[in-house]
Short mmCIF file of C-alpha atoms in Angstrom, two decimals:
data_model
loop_
_atom_site.label_atom_id
_atom_site.label_comp_id
_atom_site.label_asym_id
_atom_site.label_seq_id
_atom_site.Cartn_x
_atom_site.Cartn_y
_atom_site.Cartn_z
CA MET A 1 8.68 -42.82 71.94
CA THR A 2 11.05 -40.64 73.93
CA SER A 3 11.81 -37.47 72.01
CA ILE A 4 14.96 -35.37 72.45
CA ALA A 5 14.02 -31.75 71.81
CA SER A 6 17.48 -30.20 71.88
CA VAL A 7 21.01 -30.29 73.23
CA THR A 8 22.51 -27.41 75.18
CA LEU A 9 26.22 -26.69 74.92
CA GLU A 10 27.82 -24.85 77.80
CA VAL A 11 30.28 -22.33 76.35
CA ALA A 12 32.50 -19.57 77.70
CA ASP A 13 31.17 -16.99 75.22
CA PRO A 14 27.56 -17.64 74.14
CA ALA A 15 27.45 -14.64 71.77
CA ALA A 16 30.53 -15.82 69.88
CA ALA A 17 29.25 -19.41 69.81
CA GLU A 18 25.87 -18.26 68.50
CA ARG A 19 27.58 -16.40 65.65
CA PHE A 20 29.66 -19.46 64.82
CA TYR A 21 26.77 -21.93 64.76
CA ALA A 22 24.51 -19.62 62.78
CA ALA A 23 27.21 -19.23 60.14
CA ALA A 24 28.36 -22.85 60.13
CA PHE A 25 25.30 -25.06 60.54
CA GLY A 26 22.07 -23.13 61.17
CA LEU A 27 20.48 -25.76 63.43
CA GLY A 28 17.83 -23.54 65.00
CA ASP A 29 16.20 -24.70 68.24
CA ARG A 30 17.83 -28.13 68.13
CA LEU A 31 21.02 -26.55 69.45
CA ARG A 32 20.99 -24.25 72.47
CA LEU A 33 23.80 -22.41 74.24
CA ARG A 34 24.41 -21.49 77.85
CA ALA A 35 27.27 -19.63 79.54
CA SER A 36 29.53 -21.80 81.68
CA GLU A 37 33.07 -21.78 83.00
CA ALA A 38 32.84 -25.36 84.28
CA PRO A 39 36.31 -26.92 84.30
CA THR A 40 36.89 -29.28 81.39
CA SER A 41 39.93 -30.57 79.55
CA GLY A 42 40.64 -32.88 76.63
CA PHE A 43 37.92 -35.06 75.09
CA ARG A 44 34.54 -34.18 76.58
CA GLY A 45 33.08 -37.63 75.89
CA PHE A 46 30.67 -36.88 73.06
CA THR A 47 30.39 -35.75 69.47
CA LEU A 48 27.56 -34.21 67.51
CA SER A 49 26.97 -35.58 64.02
CA LEU A 50 25.22 -33.96 61.06
CA VAL A 51 24.08 -36.46 58.43
CA VAL A 52 23.47 -35.12 54.93
CA ALA A 53 22.46 -36.50 51.55
CA GLN A 54 25.68 -36.38 49.54
CA PRO A 55 29.43 -35.63 49.67
CA ALA A 56 28.97 -32.12 48.27
CA ASP A 57 26.78 -31.26 51.24
CA VAL A 58 29.46 -32.53 53.63
CA ASP A 59 31.99 -30.29 51.89
CA ALA A 60 29.63 -27.30 52.04
CA LEU A 61 29.15 -27.67 55.82
CA LEU A 62 32.84 -28.31 56.44
CA ASP A 63 33.83 -25.25 54.42
CA ALA A 64 31.26 -23.07 56.22
CA ALA A 65 32.46 -24.32 59.62
CA VAL A 66 36.13 -23.70 58.87
CA GLN A 67 35.40 -20.25 57.46
CA ALA A 68 33.49 -19.47 60.66
CA GLY A 69 36.46 -20.49 62.83
CA ALA A 70 36.38 -24.28 63.26
CA THR A 71 39.50 -26.46 63.24
CA THR A 72 39.69 -29.49 60.96
CA LEU A 73 40.37 -32.72 62.90
CA LYS A 74 39.83 -35.07 59.96
CA PRO A 75 39.59 -33.79 56.35
CA ALA A 76 36.61 -35.05 54.38
CA ALA A 77 37.30 -38.39 52.70
CA LYS A 78 35.61 -41.53 51.40
CA SER A 79 35.41 -44.56 53.67
CA LEU A 80 33.76 -47.98 53.70
CA TRP A 81 30.53 -46.48 55.02
CA GLY A 82 30.36 -43.27 52.93
CA TYR A 83 31.97 -39.86 53.06
CA GLY A 84 32.71 -37.54 55.94
CA GLY A 85 35.02 -35.34 57.96
CA VAL A 86 35.40 -33.99 61.51
CA VAL A 87 35.81 -30.44 62.81
CA GLN A 88 36.12 -28.86 66.25
CA ALA A 89 34.15 -25.70 66.95
CA PRO A 90 35.83 -22.73 68.66
CA ASP A 91 34.01 -23.69 71.90
CA GLY A 92 35.65 -27.14 71.77
CA THR A 93 32.67 -29.23 70.65
CA ILE A 94 33.54 -31.93 68.10
CA TRP A 95 31.29 -32.26 65.04
CA GLN A 96 31.15 -35.16 62.59
CA LEU A 97 29.79 -34.30 59.14
CA ALA A 98 28.82 -37.34 57.12
CA SER A 99 26.89 -38.85 54.23
CA SER A 100 26.23 -42.54 53.55
CA SER A 101 26.45 -41.72 49.84
CA LYS A 102 29.78 -41.62 48.01
CA LYS A 103 28.41 -39.90 44.90
CA ASN A 104 26.78 -36.52 44.36
CA THR A 105 23.29 -36.49 42.88
CA GLY A 106 22.68 -32.74 42.64
CA PRO A 107 23.89 -29.26 43.59
CA ALA A 108 25.40 -28.84 47.05
CA THR A 109 23.11 -27.70 49.87
CA ARG A 110 23.54 -27.27 53.62
CA GLN A 111 20.36 -29.19 54.47
CA VAL A 112 20.84 -31.47 57.47
CA ASP A 113 18.85 -34.72 57.32
CA GLU A 114 19.76 -36.01 60.79
CA PHE A 115 21.21 -34.40 63.92
CA VAL A 116 22.79 -37.13 66.05
CA LEU A 117 24.24 -36.98 69.57
CA LEU A 118 26.86 -39.69 70.09
CA LEU A 119 27.75 -40.31 73.73
CA GLY A 120 31.09 -41.95 74.46
CA VAL A 121 30.52 -44.30 77.40
CA GLU A 122 32.71 -46.69 79.38
CA ASP A 123 30.25 -49.61 79.30
CA VAL A 124 27.85 -49.62 76.36
CA LYS A 125 25.74 -52.52 77.66
CA ALA A 126 25.31 -50.95 81.12
CA SER A 127 24.44 -47.54 79.65
CA LYS A 128 22.02 -49.16 77.22
CA GLN A 129 20.24 -50.87 80.14
CA PHE A 130 20.16 -47.59 82.07
CA TYR A 131 18.47 -45.77 79.19
CA VAL A 132 16.00 -48.59 78.54
CA GLU A 133 14.99 -48.38 82.22
CA HIS A 134 14.43 -44.64 81.69
CA GLY A 135 11.99 -45.24 78.86
CA LEU A 136 14.14 -45.15 75.71
CA ALA A 137 13.56 -47.80 73.06
CA VAL A 138 16.50 -49.43 71.28
CA GLY A 139 16.52 -48.98 67.51
CA LYS A 140 19.78 -50.75 66.65
CA SER A 141 22.28 -52.57 68.84
CA PHE A 142 25.66 -54.09 68.04
CA GLY A 143 26.68 -55.86 71.25
CA GLY A 144 28.92 -53.83 73.53
CA LYS A 145 30.15 -51.54 70.76
CA TYR A 146 27.26 -49.36 69.57
CA VAL A 147 23.61 -48.68 70.39
CA GLU A 148 21.19 -46.41 68.56
CA PHE A 149 17.91 -45.42 70.22
CA ALA A 150 14.58 -44.86 68.51
CA THR A 151 14.31 -41.22 69.58
CA GLY A 152 13.36 -39.89 66.14
CA ASP A 153 13.57 -36.20 65.33
CA PRO A 154 14.67 -33.56 66.15
CA VAL A 155 17.73 -35.13 67.83
CA LYS A 156 18.81 -38.77 67.55
CA LEU A 157 20.84 -40.53 70.26
CA ALA A 158 23.50 -43.23 70.05
CA LEU A 159 26.05 -44.77 72.42
CA TYR A 160 29.62 -45.63 71.47
CA LYS A 161 32.62 -46.84 73.47
CA ARG A 162 34.38 -43.70 74.64
CA ARG A 163 37.77 -44.78 73.29
CA GLY A 164 36.27 -45.76 69.94
CA LEU A 165 34.40 -42.48 69.60
CA ALA A 166 37.58 -40.51 70.31
CA LYS A 167 39.35 -42.50 67.60
CA VAL A 168 36.58 -41.72 65.11
CA ALA A 169 36.88 -38.04 66.04
CA GLY A 170 40.65 -38.07 65.67
CA VAL A 171 41.46 -37.05 69.26
CA SER A 172 42.94 -38.62 72.39
CA PRO A 173 40.29 -40.30 74.59
CA ASP A 174 41.77 -38.64 77.68
CA GLY A 175 39.70 -35.91 79.28
CA THR A 176 38.44 -34.73 82.66
CA GLY A 177 35.85 -32.40 84.12
CA SER A 178 32.48 -31.31 82.82
CA HIS A 179 30.94 -32.62 79.60
CA ARG A 180 29.49 -29.11 79.13
CA LEU A 181 26.39 -30.71 77.64
CA THR A 182 22.76 -30.94 78.73
CA ILE A 183 20.17 -33.06 76.91
CA ALA A 184 16.55 -31.84 76.91
CA ALA A 185 13.92 -34.54 76.52
CA ASP A 186 10.63 -35.82 77.88
CA ALA A 187 12.56 -38.63 79.66
CA GLY A 188 14.45 -36.35 82.11
CA PRO A 189 15.58 -35.19 84.56
CA PHE A 190 18.40 -37.57 85.47
CA THR A 191 22.16 -38.07 85.13
CA ASP A 192 23.45 -41.17 83.37
CA PRO A 193 26.31 -43.46 84.55
CA ASP A 194 28.88 -41.41 82.60
CA GLY A 195 27.75 -38.08 84.04
CA PHE A 196 25.68 -36.82 81.10
CA ALA A 197 22.87 -34.60 82.42
CA TRP A 198 19.31 -34.78 81.10
CA THR A 199 16.61 -32.24 81.84
CA THR A 200 13.00 -31.84 80.77
CA ALA A 201 12.39 -29.91 77.56
CA SER A 202 10.28 -27.32 79.39
CA GLU A 203 13.00 -26.67 81.98
CA ASN A 204 15.64 -26.31 79.28
CA ALA A 205 13.51 -23.88 77.28
CA SER A 206 13.55 -21.47 80.20
CA VAL A 207 17.35 -21.50 80.53
#
């Protein structure tokens, strides 16, 4: 099984971003930061999702993120699939915070059960085939709308139509320039059809 070790966000101010993420989410080595001034505007084509056990945990993470400087894109609310909300970090990265449960079963915590990278792609079927050819196994697939790969921990990977992912995030799908994202895994190095860059975990660790 291909394993994704971490994702690297390229940010203008790594020190400020490190303070934000430590205060908001505390993801440790799963999230790395690197200085970059690469031109980018609008939707960068991906979101990061933190899946937790219950609504209270969603609220705890949302509150921590906002207090640390994030902007709320979608307030936390119940939906058909569970409970969740969306925030945008000061560096521009969009984060979905979600639980499949609609009821609390205990005191709130900030424990993250799953860390998921959702890539917004133009052609889900073509990108799915590309990743299968690069050694990733499909876990779930819903035609040309959504694909989830069996990457396991520490970082899970899924593909979504770019326009649909932007709608979920509450932003316009328009955007140009760099994704400002690098994915570190044992499948790399390569660049996918939508311009997302993959590197080997050992290369990324030295950045």
